[in-house]
């Protein structure tokens, strides 16, 4: 059983898999405490019903989805071995969006690591990240990005993403930064522009 805040079939709006159809499972619980978090309702674990893993997977199977994204909250507050094994055994691709602040569990086709200053990632996850996504809220986040760039494996995709409410201010800074540091790319939360979940 896992605490589920919501689950829905949509398109992935950000990062490397942007634009792909994806079934999202948003798990409840987060102790990271980002001041700008846009899913604060996820934080309190007790507000989200426990759902049997088989039931969750059966919802995914009712759609044409190939890709399943596990997000939160902070999904690694829960052991995800059983959920991801079942999904992969049924042929689904498993992606996770995590701050890395809890031990890595689960079997993943893609790990999107988005480290947060409010509760830093555990070092063990960094070499496993396929994608490093830094949310830029102010200028100091570029330093935060460089610190983690040095710790991920070669070939890890590097993304800078404007914090939604600060986008007008920080997007021009990100563009300039990327022009000077072209190993980084811009990630936009396209789902918010096109108004899908
Ligand atoms: S890690 Fe994610 S869910 Fe948790 S506080 Fe930060 S943005 Fe919100």
PDB file of C-alpha atoms and ligand atoms in Angstrom:
ATOM      1  CA  UNK A   1       0.000   0.000   0.000  1.00  0.00           C
ATOM      2  CA  UNK A   2       1.194   3.524  -0.728  1.00  0.00           C
ATOM      3  CA  UNK A   3      -0.284   6.932   0.225  1.00  0.00           C
ATOM      4  CA  UNK A   4      -1.630   8.419  -2.983  1.00  0.00           C
ATOM      5  CA  UNK A   5      -2.483  12.084  -3.364  1.00  0.00           C
ATOM      6  CA  UNK A   6      -3.590  11.842  -6.979  1.00  0.00           C
ATOM      7  CA  UNK A   7      -2.955   9.863 -10.145  1.00  0.00           C
ATOM      8  CA  UNK A   8      -3.746  10.886 -13.689  1.00  0.00           C
ATOM      9  CA  UNK A   9      -2.812  10.350 -17.321  1.00  0.00           C
ATOM     10  CA  UNK A  10      -1.369  13.436 -18.994  1.00  0.00           C
ATOM     11  CA  UNK A  11       1.817  14.546 -20.716  1.00  0.00           C
ATOM     12  CA  UNK A  12       5.143  15.027 -18.982  1.00  0.00           C
ATOM     13  CA  UNK A  13       5.570  18.786 -18.978  1.00  0.00           C
ATOM     14  CA  UNK A  14       9.221  19.183 -17.999  1.00  0.00           C
ATOM     15  CA  UNK A  15      12.719  17.825 -18.282  1.00  0.00           C
ATOM     16  CA  UNK A  16      14.123  15.218 -20.654  1.00  0.00           C
ATOM     17  CA  UNK A  17      10.815  13.412 -21.274  1.00  0.00           C
ATOM     18  CA  UNK A  18       8.835  16.611 -21.853  1.00  0.00           C
ATOM     19  CA  UNK A  19       6.002  16.104 -24.305  1.00  0.00           C
ATOM     20  CA  UNK A  20       5.601  12.354 -23.759  1.00  0.00           C
ATOM     21  CA  UNK A  21       2.324  10.848 -22.630  1.00  0.00           C
ATOM     22  CA  UNK A  22       2.774   9.704 -19.058  1.00  0.00           C
ATOM     23  CA  UNK A  23       0.737   8.306 -16.205  1.00  0.00           C
ATOM     24  CA  UNK A  24       1.572  10.284 -13.059  1.00  0.00           C
ATOM     25  CA  UNK A  25       1.309   8.827  -9.590  1.00  0.00           C
ATOM     26  CA  UNK A  26       1.723  11.509  -6.943  1.00  0.00           C
ATOM     27  CA  UNK A  27       2.512  10.008  -3.557  1.00  0.00           C
ATOM     28  CA  UNK A  28       1.723  11.809  -0.312  1.00  0.00           C
ATOM     29  CA  UNK A  29       4.322  12.916   2.214  1.00  0.00           C
ATOM     30  CA  UNK A  30       7.204  15.364   1.982  1.00  0.00           C
ATOM     31  CA  UNK A  31       9.558  16.657   4.663  1.00  0.00           C
ATOM     32  CA  UNK A  32      11.760  18.775   2.396  1.00  0.00           C
ATOM     33  CA  UNK A  33       9.863  22.019   2.930  1.00  0.00           C
ATOM     34  CA  UNK A  34      10.610  24.098  -0.174  1.00  0.00           C
ATOM     35  CA  UNK A  35       9.211  27.578   0.489  1.00  0.00           C
ATOM     36  CA  UNK A  36       7.963  27.853  -3.093  1.00  0.00           C
ATOM     37  CA  UNK A  37       6.492  24.311  -3.281  1.00  0.00           C
ATOM     38  CA  UNK A  38       3.465  24.161  -5.577  1.00  0.00           C
ATOM     39  CA  UNK A  39       2.096  20.938  -4.040  1.00  0.00           C
ATOM     40  CA  UNK A  40       2.098  21.766  -0.330  1.00  0.00           C
ATOM     41  CA  UNK A  41      -1.069  19.685   0.052  1.00  0.00           C
ATOM     42  CA  UNK A  42       1.142  16.659  -0.490  1.00  0.00           C
ATOM     43  CA  UNK A  43       3.252  17.255   2.632  1.00  0.00           C
ATOM     44  CA  UNK A  44       1.000  15.731   5.301  1.00  0.00           C
ATOM     45  CA  UNK A  45       1.147  11.997   4.839  1.00  0.00           C
ATOM     46  CA  UNK A  46      -1.938  11.367   6.940  1.00  0.00           C
ATOM     47  CA  UNK A  47      -4.170  13.245   4.487  1.00  0.00           C
ATOM     48  CA  UNK A  48      -3.607  10.746   1.693  1.00  0.00           C
ATOM     49  CA  UNK A  49      -5.331   7.362   1.531  1.00  0.00           C
ATOM     50  CA  UNK A  50      -3.317   4.183   1.372  1.00  0.00           C
ATOM     51  CA  UNK A  51      -3.945   2.446  -1.939  1.00  0.00           C
ATOM     52  CA  UNK A  52      -2.937  -1.163  -2.700  1.00  0.00           C
ATOM     53  CA  UNK A  53      -0.159  -1.310  -5.281  1.00  0.00           C
ATOM     54  CA  UNK A  54      -2.086  -3.743  -7.510  1.00  0.00           C
ATOM     55  CA  UNK A  55      -5.023  -1.321  -7.579  1.00  0.00           C
ATOM     56  CA  UNK A  56      -2.765   1.561  -8.605  1.00  0.00           C
ATOM     57  CA  UNK A  57      -1.223  -0.459 -11.401  1.00  0.00           C
ATOM     58  CA  UNK A  58      -4.648  -1.531 -12.615  1.00  0.00           C
ATOM     59  CA  UNK A  59      -5.557   2.158 -13.065  1.00  0.00           C
ATOM     60  CA  UNK A  60      -2.460   2.616 -15.223  1.00  0.00           C
ATOM     61  CA  UNK A  61      -3.393  -0.458 -17.261  1.00  0.00           C
ATOM     62  CA  UNK A  62      -6.723   1.071 -18.168  1.00  0.00           C
ATOM     63  CA  UNK A  63      -4.909   3.693 -20.254  1.00  0.00           C
ATOM     64  CA  UNK A  64      -2.593   3.381 -23.278  1.00  0.00           C
ATOM     65  CA  UNK A  65       0.286   4.710 -21.109  1.00  0.00           C
ATOM     66  CA  UNK A  66       3.778   3.318 -21.663  1.00  0.00           C
ATOM     67  CA  UNK A  67       5.558   5.642 -19.239  1.00  0.00           C
ATOM     68  CA  UNK A  68       4.744   5.982 -15.541  1.00  0.00           C
ATOM     69  CA  UNK A  69       6.155   8.885 -13.538  1.00  0.00           C
ATOM     70  CA  UNK A  70       6.286   8.532  -9.764  1.00  0.00           C
ATOM     71  CA  UNK A  71       6.343  11.909  -8.088  1.00  0.00           C
ATOM     72  CA  UNK A  72       5.222  13.612  -4.918  1.00  0.00           C
ATOM     73  CA  UNK A  73       5.592  14.938  -2.375  1.00  0.00           C
ATOM     74  CA  UNK A  74       8.872  13.161  -1.931  1.00  0.00           C
ATOM     75  CA  UNK A  75       8.267   9.670  -3.304  1.00  0.00           C
ATOM     76  CA  UNK A  76      11.432   8.187  -1.774  1.00  0.00           C
ATOM     77  CA  UNK A  77       9.902   8.554   1.683  1.00  0.00           C
ATOM     78  CA  UNK A  78       8.364   5.205   0.701  1.00  0.00           C
ATOM     79  CA  UNK A  79       9.933   1.968  -0.418  1.00  0.00           C
ATOM     80  CA  UNK A  80       9.149   1.758  -4.120  1.00  0.00           C
ATOM     81  CA  UNK A  81      10.610  -1.677  -4.899  1.00  0.00           C
ATOM     82  CA  UNK A  82       7.285  -3.465  -5.159  1.00  0.00           C
ATOM     83  CA  UNK A  83       5.488  -0.806  -7.198  1.00  0.00           C
ATOM     84  CA  UNK A  84       8.263  -0.417  -9.745  1.00  0.00           C
ATOM     85  CA  UNK A  85       8.872  -4.163 -10.078  1.00  0.00           C
ATOM     86  CA  UNK A  86       5.216  -4.724 -10.818  1.00  0.00           C
ATOM     87  CA  UNK A  87       5.100  -1.867 -13.311  1.00  0.00           C
ATOM     88  CA  UNK A  88       8.232  -3.042 -15.121  1.00  0.00           C
ATOM     89  CA  UNK A  89       7.030  -6.657 -15.157  1.00  0.00           C
ATOM     90  CA  UNK A  90       3.996  -5.390 -17.062  1.00  0.00           C
ATOM     91  CA  UNK A  91       6.192  -3.542 -19.553  1.00  0.00           C
ATOM     92  CA  UNK A  92       5.880   0.001 -18.239  1.00  0.00           C
ATOM     93  CA  UNK A  93       8.810   2.408 -18.184  1.00  0.00           C
ATOM     94  CA  UNK A  94       9.347   3.766 -14.676  1.00  0.00           C
ATOM     95  CA  UNK A  95      10.538   7.318 -14.074  1.00  0.00           C
ATOM     96  CA  UNK A  96      10.915   9.093 -10.757  1.00  0.00           C
ATOM     97  CA  UNK A  97      11.058  12.754  -9.803  1.00  0.00           C
ATOM     98  CA  UNK A  98      12.835  13.085  -6.471  1.00  0.00           C
ATOM     99  CA  UNK A  99      14.770  15.502  -4.296  1.00  0.00           C
ATOM    100  CA  UNK A 100      16.985  12.573  -3.278  1.00  0.00           C
ATOM    101  CA  UNK A 101      16.568  13.406   0.409  1.00  0.00           C
ATOM    102  CA  UNK A 102      15.676   9.794   1.304  1.00  0.00           C
ATOM    103  CA  UNK A 103      17.350   6.482   0.425  1.00  0.00           C
ATOM    104  CA  UNK A 104      16.908   5.299  -3.130  1.00  0.00           C
ATOM    105  CA  UNK A 105      14.548   2.358  -3.616  1.00  0.00           C
ATOM    106  CA  UNK A 106      12.773   1.024  -6.698  1.00  0.00           C
ATOM    107  CA  UNK A 107      13.831  -0.088 -10.150  1.00  0.00           C
ATOM    108  CA  UNK A 108      14.015   2.841 -12.530  1.00  0.00           C
ATOM    109  CA  UNK A 109      14.360   3.469 -16.236  1.00  0.00           C
ATOM    110  CA  UNK A 110      15.019   7.135 -15.488  1.00  0.00           C
ATOM    111  CA  UNK A 111      15.854   9.070 -12.348  1.00  0.00           C
ATOM    112  CA  UNK A 112      15.229  12.803 -12.369  1.00  0.00           C
ATOM    113  CA  UNK A 113      17.042  14.248  -9.363  1.00  0.00           C
ATOM    114  CA  UNK A 114      15.990  17.710  -8.297  1.00  0.00           C
ATOM    115  CA  UNK A 115      18.059  18.533  -5.214  1.00  0.00           C
ATOM    116  CA  UNK A 116      16.642  21.120  -2.837  1.00  0.00           C
ATOM    117  CA  UNK A 117      18.561  23.429  -0.494  1.00  0.00           C
ATOM    118  CA  UNK A 118      15.923  22.937   2.184  1.00  0.00           C
ATOM    119  CA  UNK A 119      16.967  19.290   2.638  1.00  0.00           C
ATOM    120  CA  UNK A 120      19.984  18.232   0.603  1.00  0.00           C
ATOM    121  CA  UNK A 121      20.091  14.941  -1.304  1.00  0.00           C
ATOM    122  CA  UNK A 122      21.814  11.897   0.161  1.00  0.00           C
ATOM    123  CA  UNK A 123      25.151  11.421  -1.637  1.00  0.00           C
ATOM    124  CA  UNK A 124      24.318   7.868  -2.723  1.00  0.00           C
ATOM    125  CA  UNK A 125      21.724   8.902  -5.286  1.00  0.00           C
ATOM    126  CA  UNK A 126      23.860  11.367  -7.244  1.00  0.00           C
ATOM    127  CA  UNK A 127      25.747   8.845  -9.432  1.00  0.00           C
ATOM    128  CA  UNK A 128      22.418   7.213 -10.366  1.00  0.00           C
ATOM    129  CA  UNK A 129      20.743  10.362 -11.670  1.00  0.00           C
ATOM    130  CA  UNK A 130      19.922  10.370 -15.383  1.00  0.00           C
ATOM    131  CA  UNK A 131      18.784  13.956 -15.172  1.00  0.00           C
ATOM    132  CA  UNK A 132      19.725  16.761 -12.786  1.00  0.00           C
ATOM    133  CA  UNK A 133      17.021  19.397 -12.623  1.00  0.00           C
ATOM    134  CA  UNK A 134      17.671  22.549 -10.618  1.00  0.00           C
ATOM    135  CA  UNK A 135      14.748  24.839  -9.868  1.00  0.00           C
ATOM    136  CA  UNK A 136      16.060  28.395 -10.042  1.00  0.00           C
ATOM    137  CA  UNK A 137      14.462  30.727  -7.516  1.00  0.00           C
ATOM    138  CA  UNK A 138      17.320  33.198  -7.191  1.00  0.00           C
ATOM    139  CA  UNK A 139      20.927  33.718  -8.303  1.00  0.00           C
ATOM    140  CA  UNK A 140      22.388  31.491  -5.585  1.00  0.00           C
ATOM    141  CA  UNK A 141      20.751  28.498  -7.284  1.00  0.00           C
ATOM    142  CA  UNK A 142      23.401  28.621 -10.027  1.00  0.00           C
ATOM    143  CA  UNK A 143      26.023  27.791  -7.396  1.00  0.00           C
ATOM    144  CA  UNK A 144      23.773  25.002  -6.125  1.00  0.00           C
ATOM    145  CA  UNK A 145      23.555  23.712  -9.692  1.00  0.00           C
ATOM    146  CA  UNK A 146      27.336  23.726 -10.162  1.00  0.00           C
ATOM    147  CA  UNK A 147      27.880  21.935  -6.861  1.00  0.00           C
ATOM    148  CA  UNK A 148      25.672  19.047  -7.984  1.00  0.00           C
ATOM    149  CA  UNK A 149      26.891  19.053 -11.575  1.00  0.00           C
ATOM    150  CA  UNK A 150      30.268  18.036 -10.142  1.00  0.00           C
ATOM    151  CA  UNK A 151      28.712  15.066  -8.331  1.00  0.00           C
ATOM    152  CA  UNK A 152      26.552  13.397 -10.985  1.00  0.00           C
ATOM    153  CA  UNK A 153      27.815  10.830 -13.482  1.00  0.00           C
ATOM    154  CA  UNK A 154      29.148  11.887 -16.892  1.00  0.00           C
ATOM    155  CA  UNK A 155      26.286  11.986 -19.376  1.00  0.00           C
ATOM    156  CA  UNK A 156      23.687  13.054 -16.819  1.00  0.00           C
ATOM    157  CA  UNK A 157      21.381  15.576 -18.490  1.00  0.00           C
ATOM    158  CA  UNK A 158      21.546  19.014 -16.883  1.00  0.00           C
ATOM    159  CA  UNK A 159      18.473  21.247 -16.674  1.00  0.00           C
ATOM    160  CA  UNK A 160      17.751  24.634 -15.178  1.00  0.00           C
ATOM    161  CA  UNK A 161      14.085  25.338 -14.612  1.00  0.00           C
ATOM    162  CA  UNK A 162      12.642  28.682 -13.532  1.00  0.00           C
ATOM    163  CA  UNK A 163      10.540  28.584 -10.384  1.00  0.00           C
ATOM    164  CA  UNK A 164       7.053  29.279 -11.715  1.00  0.00           C
ATOM    165  CA  UNK A 165       6.260  32.425  -9.732  1.00  0.00           C
ATOM    166  CA  UNK A 166       9.722  33.861 -10.351  1.00  0.00           C
ATOM    167  CA  UNK A 167       9.864  32.956 -14.033  1.00  0.00           C
ATOM    168  CA  UNK A 168       9.739  36.544 -15.315  1.00  0.00           C
ATOM    169  CA  UNK A 169      12.792  37.463 -13.246  1.00  0.00           C
ATOM    170  CA  UNK A 170      14.889  34.338 -13.400  1.00  0.00           C
ATOM    171  CA  UNK A 171      14.309  33.079 -16.960  1.00  0.00           C
ATOM    172  CA  UNK A 172      16.513  35.811 -18.498  1.00  0.00           C
ATOM    173  CA  UNK A 173      19.239  34.940 -15.947  1.00  0.00           C
ATOM    174  CA  UNK A 174      18.962  31.254 -16.873  1.00  0.00           C
ATOM    175  CA  UNK A 175      19.210  32.025 -20.580  1.00  0.00           C
ATOM    176  CA  UNK A 176      22.397  34.042 -20.027  1.00  0.00           C
ATOM    177  CA  UNK A 177      23.820  31.314 -17.781  1.00  0.00           C
ATOM    178  CA  UNK A 178      23.139  28.604 -20.371  1.00  0.00           C
ATOM    179  CA  UNK A 179      24.754  30.663 -23.117  1.00  0.00           C
ATOM    180  CA  UNK A 180      27.899  30.787 -20.963  1.00  0.00           C
ATOM    181  CA  UNK A 181      27.587  27.172 -19.767  1.00  0.00           C
ATOM    182  CA  UNK A 182      26.132  25.264 -22.725  1.00  0.00           C
ATOM    183  CA  UNK A 183      26.234  21.885 -21.023  1.00  0.00           C
ATOM    184  CA  UNK A 184      23.066  23.066 -19.256  1.00  0.00           C
ATOM    185  CA  UNK A 185      19.635  23.220 -20.930  1.00  0.00           C
ATOM    186  CA  UNK A 186      16.410  25.059 -20.181  1.00  0.00           C
ATOM    187  CA  UNK A 187      13.454  23.130 -18.786  1.00  0.00           C
ATOM    188  CA  UNK A 188      10.076  24.867 -18.779  1.00  0.00           C
ATOM    189  CA  UNK A 189       6.970  23.598 -17.025  1.00  0.00           C
ATOM    190  CA  UNK A 190       5.076  23.332 -20.291  1.00  0.00           C
ATOM    191  CA  UNK A 191       2.062  21.682 -18.611  1.00  0.00           C
ATOM    192  CA  UNK A 192       1.422  24.937 -16.744  1.00  0.00           C
ATOM    193  CA  UNK A 193       1.478  26.949 -19.980  1.00  0.00           C
ATOM    194  CA  UNK A 194      -0.975  24.603 -21.694  1.00  0.00           C
ATOM    195  CA  UNK A 195      -3.022  24.124 -18.538  1.00  0.00           C
ATOM    196  CA  UNK A 196      -2.871  20.371 -18.113  1.00  0.00           C
ATOM    197  CA  UNK A 197      -2.100  18.681 -14.769  1.00  0.00           C
TER     198      UNK A 197
HETATM  199  S1  LIG B   1      10.549  18.418  -2.535  1.00  0.00           S
HETATM  200 FE1  LIG B   1       8.872  18.780  -3.983  1.00  0.00          FE
HETATM  201  S2  LIG B   1       6.985  18.292  -2.842  1.00  0.00           S
HETATM  202 FE2  LIG B   1       8.635  18.512  -1.338  1.00  0.00          FE
HETATM  203  S3  LIG B   1       8.528  20.634  -0.659  1.00  0.00           S
HETATM  204 FE3  LIG B   1      10.018  20.569  -2.339  1.00  0.00          FE
HETATM  205  S4  LIG B   1       8.847  21.011  -4.227  1.00  0.00           S
HETATM  206 FE4  LIG B   1       7.366  20.463  -2.581  1.00  0.00          FE
END
